[in-house]
Amino acid sequence: MSETIRIAVLVENSVHRQGLVAEHGLCFHVQSGEHSLLFDTGQTDLAVINAETLRLPLDRTEAVVLSHGHYDHTGGVTAILDVVPEARIYLHPAAFKNKFSHHSGQSRSIGMSDCVAQTIRQRAGGFIQTTCQTKIFEGVFATGEIPRSNAYEDTGGAFFLDAAGTQLDPMTDDQALVIDLGCSVVLLLGCAHSGVVNTLEHVRHLTGGKPVRAVIGGLHLGAASEKRIQQTITRLRDTHLELLAPTHCTGWPATAKLWSAFPDICLPAGVGTVFEFKRD
Ligand SMILES: [Zn+2]
Ligand SMILES: [Zn+2]
């Protein structure tokens, strides 16, 4: 009998089921046979609360993979490690850097909190650095750093390493999670600050060109030019996806364009949504 991969949304900006709670953030629970992991952790302890409501046994989580260092993806680390202290933690070292966004002349700190950084750095088991492709367990890997191979995708916003806004944050910590189904793969995105097209290109390179069956997560296209959105739609069309779930930070105008370009394969992915895939 073929194995089922189950992806449950524990934190997202929207919610579709009674008893669950949303926040600006992202956290996926991925179960593959006896193995399970969390991809991102949301902004607060909400992942733990929603997991209890959904009766998902977080204490069996063996790995926590962080897509990048922003607060809405890393803020739940401490609460999750309270439940499952022995989980392995995977992140790119640049995720620890100070991170700021600039809007209307205002600077805002949006990086990992000191408390979370300290929790990760001071754990007895340490953490695993994902500068390059890193296997989490059989059939699941983190992409590591994603090369920026096209000219039209930027990090998606005014992101800086300092409050004064003098040093651009290249977001080298950004990575995606790949679930290998055998003949095809599923791609989970945090915020895709590297660009979803760059991410797809890197995954094509890492998997020897395996078809990507599904893309689920944030595409961070809120500030994207029309040209970038159209190039993204063209690349997604060439990818022949069976499922596209643009969530979290994708932005409403871009989300509307993606839904209108791919009406038959787009699905919402609010808290409580579960996606299932069979390993080929
Ligand atoms: Zn985010
Ligand atoms: Zn982000």
PDB file of C-alpha atoms and ligand atoms in Angstrom:
ATOM      1  CA  MET A   1       0.000   0.000   0.000  1.00  0.00           C
ATOM      2  CA  SER A   2       1.426   3.425  -0.900  1.00  0.00           C
ATOM      3  CA  GLU A   3       2.262   5.820   1.908  1.00  0.00           C
ATOM      4  CA  THR A   4       0.148   8.930   2.522  1.00  0.00           C
ATOM      5  CA  ILE A   5       1.789  12.310   3.095  1.00  0.00           C
ATOM      6  CA  ARG A   6      -0.422  14.563   5.185  1.00  0.00           C
ATOM      7  CA  ILE A   7       0.156  18.333   5.334  1.00  0.00           C
ATOM      8  CA  ALA A   8      -1.931  20.205   7.927  1.00  0.00           C
ATOM      9  CA  VAL A   9      -1.978  24.003   8.164  1.00  0.00           C
ATOM     10  CA  LEU A  10      -1.469  24.916  11.840  1.00  0.00           C
ATOM     11  CA  VAL A  11      -0.922  28.662  11.431  1.00  0.00           C
ATOM     12  CA  GLU A  12      -2.008  30.936   8.608  1.00  0.00           C
ATOM     13  CA  ASN A  13      -3.648  34.358   8.236  1.00  0.00           C
ATOM     14  CA  SER A  14      -7.137  32.890   7.760  1.00  0.00           C
ATOM     15  CA  VAL A  15      -9.181  30.164   9.359  1.00  0.00           C
ATOM     16  CA  HIS A  16     -12.012  28.032   7.999  1.00  0.00           C
ATOM     17  CA  ARG A  17     -13.020  25.797  10.864  1.00  0.00           C
ATOM     18  CA  GLN A  18     -14.768  26.289  14.161  1.00  0.00           C
ATOM     19  CA  GLY A  19     -12.533  26.335  17.231  1.00  0.00           C
ATOM     20  CA  LEU A  20      -9.312  27.216  15.400  1.00  0.00           C
ATOM     21  CA  VAL A  21      -7.515  30.571  15.480  1.00  0.00           C
ATOM     22  CA  ALA A  22      -5.570  32.513  12.805  1.00  0.00           C
ATOM     23  CA  GLU A  23      -2.684  34.977  13.002  1.00  0.00           C
ATOM     24  CA  HIS A  24      -0.300  36.614  10.548  1.00  0.00           C
ATOM     25  CA  GLY A  25       2.184  33.771  10.194  1.00  0.00           C
ATOM     26  CA  LEU A  26       2.715  30.303   8.810  1.00  0.00           C
ATOM     27  CA  CYS A  27       3.227  26.800  10.171  1.00  0.00           C
ATOM     28  CA  PHE A  28       2.719  23.473   8.394  1.00  0.00           C
ATOM     29  CA  HIS A  29       2.655  20.048  10.048  1.00  0.00           C
ATOM     30  CA  VAL A  30       3.939  17.377   7.678  1.00  0.00           C
ATOM     31  CA  GLN A  31       3.387  13.706   8.418  1.00  0.00           C
ATOM     32  CA  SER A  32       5.038  11.021   6.327  1.00  0.00           C
ATOM     33  CA  GLY A  33       4.555   7.507   7.738  1.00  0.00           C
ATOM     34  CA  GLU A  34       6.173   7.422  11.192  1.00  0.00           C
ATOM     35  CA  HIS A  35       7.952  10.724  10.580  1.00  0.00           C
ATOM     36  CA  SER A  36       6.635  14.206  11.202  1.00  0.00           C
ATOM     37  CA  LEU A  37       8.008  17.740  11.076  1.00  0.00           C
ATOM     38  CA  LEU A  38       6.950  21.343  11.341  1.00  0.00           C
ATOM     39  CA  PHE A  39       7.815  23.742   8.548  1.00  0.00           C
ATOM     40  CA  ASP A  40       7.858  27.152  10.269  1.00  0.00           C
ATOM     41  CA  THR A  41       6.263  27.892  13.620  1.00  0.00           C
ATOM     42  CA  GLY A  42       3.933  30.902  13.257  1.00  0.00           C
ATOM     43  CA  GLN A  43       4.265  34.101  15.279  1.00  0.00           C
ATOM     44  CA  THR A  44       3.192  32.984  18.783  1.00  0.00           C
ATOM     45  CA  ASP A  45       2.306  29.742  20.583  1.00  0.00           C
ATOM     46  CA  LEU A  46      -0.745  29.352  18.332  1.00  0.00           C
ATOM     47  CA  ALA A  47       0.645  26.298  16.494  1.00  0.00           C
ATOM     48  CA  VAL A  48       0.573  24.373  19.779  1.00  0.00           C
ATOM     49  CA  ILE A  49      -2.988  25.521  20.582  1.00  0.00           C
ATOM     50  CA  ASN A  50      -4.351  24.704  17.105  1.00  0.00           C
ATOM     51  CA  ALA A  51      -2.555  21.333  17.130  1.00  0.00           C
ATOM     52  CA  GLU A  52      -4.347  20.470  20.382  1.00  0.00           C
ATOM     53  CA  THR A  53      -7.708  21.427  18.861  1.00  0.00           C
ATOM     54  CA  LEU A  54      -6.924  19.327  15.787  1.00  0.00           C
ATOM     55  CA  ARG A  55      -5.638  16.476  18.001  1.00  0.00           C
ATOM     56  CA  LEU A  56      -2.311  16.448  16.189  1.00  0.00           C
ATOM     57  CA  PRO A  57       0.358  14.846  18.384  1.00  0.00           C
ATOM     58  CA  LEU A  58       3.087  17.535  18.273  1.00  0.00           C
ATOM     59  CA  ASP A  59       5.132  15.606  20.838  1.00  0.00           C
ATOM     60  CA  ARG A  60       6.098  13.195  18.048  1.00  0.00           C
ATOM     61  CA  THR A  61       7.563  15.995  15.897  1.00  0.00           C
ATOM     62  CA  GLU A  62      11.138  15.057  15.101  1.00  0.00           C
ATOM     63  CA  ALA A  63      12.215  18.197  13.230  1.00  0.00           C
ATOM     64  CA  VAL A  64      11.412  21.891  12.996  1.00  0.00           C
ATOM     65  CA  VAL A  65      12.521  23.500   9.720  1.00  0.00           C
ATOM     66  CA  LEU A  66      12.529  27.302   9.511  1.00  0.00           C
ATOM     67  CA  SER A  67      12.010  28.840   6.071  1.00  0.00           C
ATOM     68  CA  HIS A  68      13.681  32.137   7.093  1.00  0.00           C
ATOM     69  CA  GLY A  69      14.241  34.398  10.085  1.00  0.00           C
ATOM     70  CA  HIS A  70      11.130  36.612  10.041  1.00  0.00           C
ATOM     71  CA  TYR A  71       9.126  36.790  13.297  1.00  0.00           C
ATOM     72  CA  ASP A  72       5.936  35.363  11.802  1.00  0.00           C
ATOM     73  CA  HIS A  73       7.751  32.111  10.913  1.00  0.00           C
ATOM     74  CA  THR A  74      10.012  31.749  13.958  1.00  0.00           C
ATOM     75  CA  GLY A  75       7.970  33.146  16.877  1.00  0.00           C
ATOM     76  CA  GLY A  76       6.509  29.767  17.880  1.00  0.00           C
ATOM     77  CA  VAL A  77       9.856  27.978  18.310  1.00  0.00           C
ATOM     78  CA  THR A  78      10.003  28.274  22.114  1.00  0.00           C
ATOM     79  CA  ALA A  79       6.437  27.025  22.663  1.00  0.00           C
ATOM     80  CA  ILE A  80       6.997  24.116  20.273  1.00  0.00           C
ATOM     81  CA  LEU A  81      10.289  23.103  21.923  1.00  0.00           C
ATOM     82  CA  ASP A  82       8.483  23.152  25.284  1.00  0.00           C
ATOM     83  CA  VAL A  83       6.264  20.370  23.868  1.00  0.00           C
ATOM     84  CA  VAL A  84       8.991  18.496  22.023  1.00  0.00           C
ATOM     85  CA  PRO A  85      12.396  19.518  23.426  1.00  0.00           C
ATOM     86  CA  GLU A  86      14.344  16.880  21.519  1.00  0.00           C
ATOM     87  CA  ALA A  87      13.215  17.982  18.015  1.00  0.00           C
ATOM     88  CA  ARG A  88      16.036  18.749  15.596  1.00  0.00           C
ATOM     89  CA  ILE A  89      16.040  22.399  14.409  1.00  0.00           C
ATOM     90  CA  TYR A  90      17.044  23.312  10.861  1.00  0.00           C
ATOM     91  CA  LEU A  91      17.735  26.867   9.708  1.00  0.00           C
ATOM     92  CA  HIS A  92      20.113  28.947   7.631  1.00  0.00           C
ATOM     93  CA  PRO A  93      22.569  30.885   9.848  1.00  0.00           C
ATOM     94  CA  ALA A  94      21.475  34.197   8.220  1.00  0.00           C
ATOM     95  CA  ALA A  95      18.061  33.673   9.871  1.00  0.00           C
ATOM     96  CA  PHE A  96      19.658  34.980  13.114  1.00  0.00           C
ATOM     97  CA  LYS A  97      20.532  38.366  11.593  1.00  0.00           C
ATOM     98  CA  ASN A  98      18.693  41.538  12.595  1.00  0.00           C
ATOM     99  CA  LYS A  99      15.912  42.170  10.099  1.00  0.00           C
ATOM    100  CA  PHE A 100      13.874  45.309   9.423  1.00  0.00           C
ATOM    101  CA  SER A 101      11.172  46.427   7.044  1.00  0.00           C
ATOM    102  CA  HIS A 102      10.613  50.028   5.959  1.00  0.00           C
ATOM    103  CA  HIS A 103       7.210  51.484   5.181  1.00  0.00           C
ATOM    104  CA  SER A 104       6.320  55.178   4.808  1.00  0.00           C
ATOM    105  CA  GLY A 105       9.554  56.283   6.464  1.00  0.00           C
ATOM    106  CA  GLN A 106       9.012  53.956   9.439  1.00  0.00           C
ATOM    107  CA  SER A 107      11.417  51.170  10.346  1.00  0.00           C
ATOM    108  CA  ARG A 108      10.094  48.021  12.015  1.00  0.00           C
ATOM    109  CA  SER A 109      12.028  45.109  13.482  1.00  0.00           C
ATOM    110  CA  ILE A 110      10.726  41.905  11.854  1.00  0.00           C
ATOM    111  CA  GLY A 111      13.471  39.408  12.650  1.00  0.00           C
ATOM    112  CA  MET A 112      13.638  36.505  15.076  1.00  0.00           C
ATOM    113  CA  SER A 113      13.114  37.572  18.702  1.00  0.00           C
ATOM    114  CA  ASP A 114      16.112  37.478  21.066  1.00  0.00           C
ATOM    115  CA  CYS A 115      14.282  34.871  23.125  1.00  0.00           C
ATOM    116  CA  VAL A 116      13.849  32.516  20.142  1.00  0.00           C
ATOM    117  CA  ALA A 117      17.444  33.058  18.968  1.00  0.00           C
ATOM    118  CA  GLN A 118      18.695  32.264  22.471  1.00  0.00           C
ATOM    119  CA  THR A 119      16.476  29.181  22.732  1.00  0.00           C
ATOM    120  CA  ILE A 120      17.876  27.801  19.463  1.00  0.00           C
ATOM    121  CA  ARG A 121      21.511  28.715  20.138  1.00  0.00           C
ATOM    122  CA  GLN A 122      21.579  27.408  23.697  1.00  0.00           C
ATOM    123  CA  ARG A 123      19.928  24.042  23.186  1.00  0.00           C
ATOM    124  CA  ALA A 124      21.978  21.043  24.214  1.00  0.00           C
ATOM    125  CA  GLY A 125      21.509  19.433  20.815  1.00  0.00           C
ATOM    126  CA  GLY A 126      22.372  22.614  18.892  1.00  0.00           C
ATOM    127  CA  PHE A 127      20.860  23.182  15.478  1.00  0.00           C
ATOM    128  CA  ILE A 128      21.528  22.122  11.902  1.00  0.00           C
ATOM    129  CA  GLN A 129      22.611  24.749   9.391  1.00  0.00           C
ATOM    130  CA  THR A 130      20.902  24.561   6.022  1.00  0.00           C
ATOM    131  CA  THR A 131      23.154  26.573   3.740  1.00  0.00           C
ATOM    132  CA  CYS A 132      22.701  23.889   1.080  1.00  0.00           C
ATOM    133  CA  GLN A 133      20.248  21.050   0.383  1.00  0.00           C
ATOM    134  CA  THR A 134      19.614  19.176   3.631  1.00  0.00           C
ATOM    135  CA  LYS A 135      17.755  15.894   4.111  1.00  0.00           C
ATOM    136  CA  ILE A 136      15.305  16.053   7.021  1.00  0.00           C
ATOM    137  CA  PHE A 137      14.174  12.426   6.763  1.00  0.00           C
ATOM    138  CA  GLU A 138      13.546   9.963   3.952  1.00  0.00           C
ATOM    139  CA  GLY A 139      11.779  11.729   1.094  1.00  0.00           C
ATOM    140  CA  VAL A 140      11.821  15.238   2.597  1.00  0.00           C
ATOM    141  CA  PHE A 141      14.523  17.877   2.239  1.00  0.00           C
ATOM    142  CA  ALA A 142      15.109  21.596   2.758  1.00  0.00           C
ATOM    143  CA  THR A 143      16.438  23.366  -0.320  1.00  0.00           C
ATOM    144  CA  GLY A 144      19.034  25.460   1.517  1.00  0.00           C
ATOM    145  CA  GLU A 145      20.051  28.738  -0.111  1.00  0.00           C
ATOM    146  CA  ILE A 146      18.221  29.424  -3.368  1.00  0.00           C
ATOM    147  CA  PRO A 147      20.246  30.983  -6.234  1.00  0.00           C
ATOM    148  CA  ARG A 148      18.679  34.104  -7.724  1.00  0.00           C
ATOM    149  CA  SER A 149      18.811  33.217 -11.393  1.00  0.00           C
ATOM    150  CA  ASN A 150      16.398  35.707 -12.962  1.00  0.00           C
ATOM    151  CA  ALA A 151      16.383  39.510 -13.049  1.00  0.00           C
ATOM    152  CA  TYR A 152      12.709  40.174 -12.267  1.00  0.00           C
ATOM    153  CA  GLU A 153      12.292  38.566  -8.829  1.00  0.00           C
ATOM    154  CA  ASP A 154      13.438  40.527  -5.759  1.00  0.00           C
ATOM    155  CA  THR A 155      12.925  39.713  -2.069  1.00  0.00           C
ATOM    156  CA  GLY A 156       9.435  41.195  -2.236  1.00  0.00           C
ATOM    157  CA  GLY A 157       9.753  44.273  -0.045  1.00  0.00           C
ATOM    158  CA  ALA A 158      11.930  46.949   1.568  1.00  0.00           C
ATOM    159  CA  PHE A 159      13.919  44.542   3.747  1.00  0.00           C
ATOM    160  CA  PHE A 160      17.063  45.690   5.540  1.00  0.00           C
ATOM    161  CA  LEU A 161      19.653  44.358   7.982  1.00  0.00           C
ATOM    162  CA  ASP A 162      19.760  47.638   9.933  1.00  0.00           C
ATOM    163  CA  ALA A 163      17.138  50.008  11.340  1.00  0.00           C
ATOM    164  CA  ALA A 164      18.555  52.943   9.354  1.00  0.00           C
ATOM    165  CA  GLY A 165      17.885  51.084   6.121  1.00  0.00           C
ATOM    166  CA  THR A 166      21.403  51.338   4.702  1.00  0.00           C
ATOM    167  CA  GLN A 167      22.061  47.601   4.181  1.00  0.00           C
ATOM    168  CA  LEU A 168      19.651  45.612   2.019  1.00  0.00           C
ATOM    169  CA  ASP A 169      18.735  42.193   3.396  1.00  0.00           C
ATOM    170  CA  PRO A 170      19.370  39.693   0.581  1.00  0.00           C
ATOM    171  CA  MET A 171      17.336  37.097   2.542  1.00  0.00           C
ATOM    172  CA  THR A 172      19.908  34.379   1.869  1.00  0.00           C
ATOM    173  CA  ASP A 173      18.229  32.458   4.707  1.00  0.00           C
ATOM    174  CA  ASP A 174      15.105  31.892   2.597  1.00  0.00           C
ATOM    175  CA  GLN A 175      14.499  28.239   1.753  1.00  0.00           C
ATOM    176  CA  ALA A 176      11.646  25.925   0.798  1.00  0.00           C
ATOM    177  CA  LEU A 177      10.710  22.373   1.793  1.00  0.00           C
ATOM    178  CA  VAL A 178      10.492  19.619  -0.815  1.00  0.00           C
ATOM    179  CA  ILE A 179       8.468  16.457  -0.287  1.00  0.00           C
ATOM    180  CA  ASP A 180       9.485  13.759  -2.731  1.00  0.00           C
ATOM    181  CA  LEU A 181       6.542  11.573  -3.742  1.00  0.00           C
ATOM    182  CA  GLY A 182       8.661   9.330  -5.978  1.00  0.00           C
ATOM    183  CA  CYS A 183       7.808  10.420  -9.508  1.00  0.00           C
ATOM    184  CA  SER A 184       6.888  13.993  -8.507  1.00  0.00           C
ATOM    185  CA  VAL A 185       7.395  16.450  -5.652  1.00  0.00           C
ATOM    186  CA  VAL A 186       5.358  18.823  -3.477  1.00  0.00           C
ATOM    187  CA  LEU A 187       6.825  22.240  -2.713  1.00  0.00           C
ATOM    188  CA  LEU A 188       6.091  24.074   0.547  1.00  0.00           C
ATOM    189  CA  LEU A 189       7.010  27.762   0.670  1.00  0.00           C
ATOM    190  CA  GLY A 190       7.510  30.038   3.662  1.00  0.00           C
ATOM    191  CA  CYS A 191       7.465  33.508   2.059  1.00  0.00           C
ATOM    192  CA  ALA A 192       9.418  32.676  -1.120  1.00  0.00           C
ATOM    193  CA  HIS A 193      11.602  35.749  -0.615  1.00  0.00           C
ATOM    194  CA  SER A 194      13.942  34.221  -3.238  1.00  0.00           C
ATOM    195  CA  GLY A 195      11.048  34.284  -5.714  1.00  0.00           C
ATOM    196  CA  VAL A 196       8.869  31.297  -6.535  1.00  0.00           C
ATOM    197  CA  VAL A 197      10.356  31.033 -10.050  1.00  0.00           C
ATOM    198  CA  ASN A 198      13.907  30.942  -8.654  1.00  0.00           C
ATOM    199  CA  THR A 199      12.704  28.379  -6.112  1.00  0.00           C
ATOM    200  CA  LEU A 200      11.143  26.175  -8.815  1.00  0.00           C
ATOM    201  CA  GLU A 201      14.335  26.458 -10.856  1.00  0.00           C
ATOM    202  CA  HIS A 202      16.450  25.380  -7.875  1.00  0.00           C
ATOM    203  CA  VAL A 203      14.124  22.470  -7.087  1.00  0.00           C
ATOM    204  CA  ARG A 204      14.323  21.372 -10.734  1.00  0.00           C
ATOM    205  CA  HIS A 205      18.120  21.354 -10.387  1.00  0.00           C
ATOM    206  CA  LEU A 206      18.083  19.496  -7.038  1.00  0.00           C
ATOM    207  CA  THR A 207      15.609  16.802  -8.125  1.00  0.00           C
ATOM    208  CA  GLY A 208      16.907  16.181 -11.645  1.00  0.00           C
ATOM    209  CA  GLY A 209      13.775  17.731 -13.118  1.00  0.00           C
ATOM    210  CA  LYS A 210      11.044  15.827 -11.241  1.00  0.00           C
ATOM    211  CA  PRO A 211       7.609  17.345 -11.932  1.00  0.00           C
ATOM    212  CA  VAL A 212       6.316  19.633  -9.177  1.00  0.00           C
ATOM    213  CA  ARG A 213       2.774  18.493  -8.431  1.00  0.00           C
ATOM    214  CA  ALA A 214       1.787  21.126  -5.884  1.00  0.00           C
ATOM    215  CA  VAL A 215       2.946  24.504  -4.569  1.00  0.00           C
ATOM    216  CA  ILE A 216       1.592  25.489  -1.154  1.00  0.00           C
ATOM    217  CA  GLY A 217       2.588  28.577   0.863  1.00  0.00           C
ATOM    218  CA  GLY A 218       3.429  32.271   0.687  1.00  0.00           C
ATOM    219  CA  LEU A 219       4.503  33.792  -2.622  1.00  0.00           C
ATOM    220  CA  HIS A 220       5.103  37.328  -1.320  1.00  0.00           C
ATOM    221  CA  LEU A 221       3.850  39.171  -4.387  1.00  0.00           C
ATOM    222  CA  GLY A 222       2.189  42.122  -2.614  1.00  0.00           C
ATOM    223  CA  ALA A 223       4.682  44.632  -4.022  1.00  0.00           C
ATOM    224  CA  ALA A 224       5.349  42.748  -7.274  1.00  0.00           C
ATOM    225  CA  SER A 225       5.271  44.439 -10.668  1.00  0.00           C
ATOM    226  CA  GLU A 226       2.731  43.336 -13.267  1.00  0.00           C
ATOM    227  CA  LYS A 227       5.652  41.945 -15.271  1.00  0.00           C
ATOM    228  CA  ARG A 228       6.788  39.781 -12.368  1.00  0.00           C
ATOM    229  CA  ILE A 229       3.273  38.471 -11.736  1.00  0.00           C
ATOM    230  CA  GLN A 230       2.846  37.596 -15.411  1.00  0.00           C
ATOM    231  CA  GLN A 231       6.270  35.874 -15.535  1.00  0.00           C
ATOM    232  CA  THR A 232       5.285  33.953 -12.404  1.00  0.00           C
ATOM    233  CA  ILE A 233       1.995  32.849 -13.981  1.00  0.00           C
ATOM    234  CA  THR A 234       3.831  31.774 -17.158  1.00  0.00           C
ATOM    235  CA  ARG A 235       6.323  29.690 -15.177  1.00  0.00           C
ATOM    236  CA  LEU A 236       3.594  28.121 -13.040  1.00  0.00           C
ATOM    237  CA  ARG A 237       1.649  27.269 -16.215  1.00  0.00           C
ATOM    238  CA  ASP A 238       4.743  25.584 -17.698  1.00  0.00           C
ATOM    239  CA  THR A 239       5.107  23.636 -14.442  1.00  0.00           C
ATOM    240  CA  HIS A 240       1.728  21.888 -15.003  1.00  0.00           C
ATOM    241  CA  LEU A 241       0.770  21.924 -11.330  1.00  0.00           C
ATOM    242  CA  GLU A 242      -2.154  19.877 -10.043  1.00  0.00           C
ATOM    243  CA  LEU A 243      -2.581  22.124  -6.984  1.00  0.00           C
ATOM    244  CA  LEU A 244      -1.686  25.709  -6.112  1.00  0.00           C
ATOM    245  CA  ALA A 245      -2.431  27.156  -2.668  1.00  0.00           C
ATOM    246  CA  PRO A 246      -1.132  30.745  -2.546  1.00  0.00           C
ATOM    247  CA  THR A 247      -1.419  31.793   1.105  1.00  0.00           C
ATOM    248  CA  HIS A 248      -0.112  33.997   3.893  1.00  0.00           C
ATOM    249  CA  CYS A 249       1.940  36.827   2.296  1.00  0.00           C
ATOM    250  CA  THR A 250       0.968  36.340  -1.365  1.00  0.00           C
ATOM    251  CA  GLY A 251      -1.078  39.583  -1.369  1.00  0.00           C
ATOM    252  CA  TRP A 252      -4.697  39.959  -2.526  1.00  0.00           C
ATOM    253  CA  PRO A 253      -4.140  41.413  -6.044  1.00  0.00           C
ATOM    254  CA  ALA A 254      -1.622  38.675  -6.910  1.00  0.00           C
ATOM    255  CA  THR A 255      -3.804  36.009  -5.291  1.00  0.00           C
ATOM    256  CA  ALA A 256      -6.755  37.163  -7.405  1.00  0.00           C
ATOM    257  CA  LYS A 257      -4.646  36.978 -10.574  1.00  0.00           C
ATOM    258  CA  LEU A 258      -3.351  33.504  -9.699  1.00  0.00           C
ATOM    259  CA  TRP A 259      -6.884  32.235  -8.969  1.00  0.00           C
ATOM    260  CA  SER A 260      -8.106  33.670 -12.228  1.00  0.00           C
ATOM    261  CA  ALA A 261      -5.172  32.146 -14.166  1.00  0.00           C
ATOM    262  CA  PHE A 262      -5.553  28.714 -12.497  1.00  0.00           C
ATOM    263  CA  PRO A 263      -9.226  28.423 -11.462  1.00  0.00           C
ATOM    264  CA  ASP A 264      -9.233  24.617 -11.509  1.00  0.00           C
ATOM    265  CA  ILE A 265      -6.215  24.006  -9.279  1.00  0.00           C
ATOM    266  CA  CYS A 266      -6.230  26.879  -6.744  1.00  0.00           C
ATOM    267  CA  LEU A 267      -7.284  26.044  -3.200  1.00  0.00           C
ATOM    268  CA  PRO A 268      -7.392  28.076   0.022  1.00  0.00           C
ATOM    269  CA  ALA A 269      -5.113  26.949   2.842  1.00  0.00           C
ATOM    270  CA  GLY A 270      -6.406  28.498   6.052  1.00  0.00           C
ATOM    271  CA  VAL A 271      -5.769  27.032   9.484  1.00  0.00           C
ATOM    272  CA  GLY A 272      -7.160  23.496   9.678  1.00  0.00           C
ATOM    273  CA  THR A 273      -6.778  22.736   5.964  1.00  0.00           C
ATOM    274  CA  VAL A 274      -5.298  19.293   5.309  1.00  0.00           C
ATOM    275  CA  PHE A 275      -3.695  18.255   2.003  1.00  0.00           C
ATOM    276  CA  GLU A 276      -3.020  14.584   1.312  1.00  0.00           C
ATOM    277  CA  PHE A 277      -0.717  13.075  -1.287  1.00  0.00           C
ATOM    278  CA  LYS A 278       0.128   9.445  -2.026  1.00  0.00           C
ATOM    279  CA  ARG A 279       3.752   8.500  -2.510  1.00  0.00           C
ATOM    280  CA  ASP A 280       4.029   7.082  -6.071  1.00  0.00           C
TER     281      ASP A 280
HETATM  282 ZN    ZN B   1       5.732  35.680   6.440  1.00  0.00          ZN
HETATM  283 ZN    ZN B   2       9.164  36.808   5.422  1.00  0.00          ZN
END
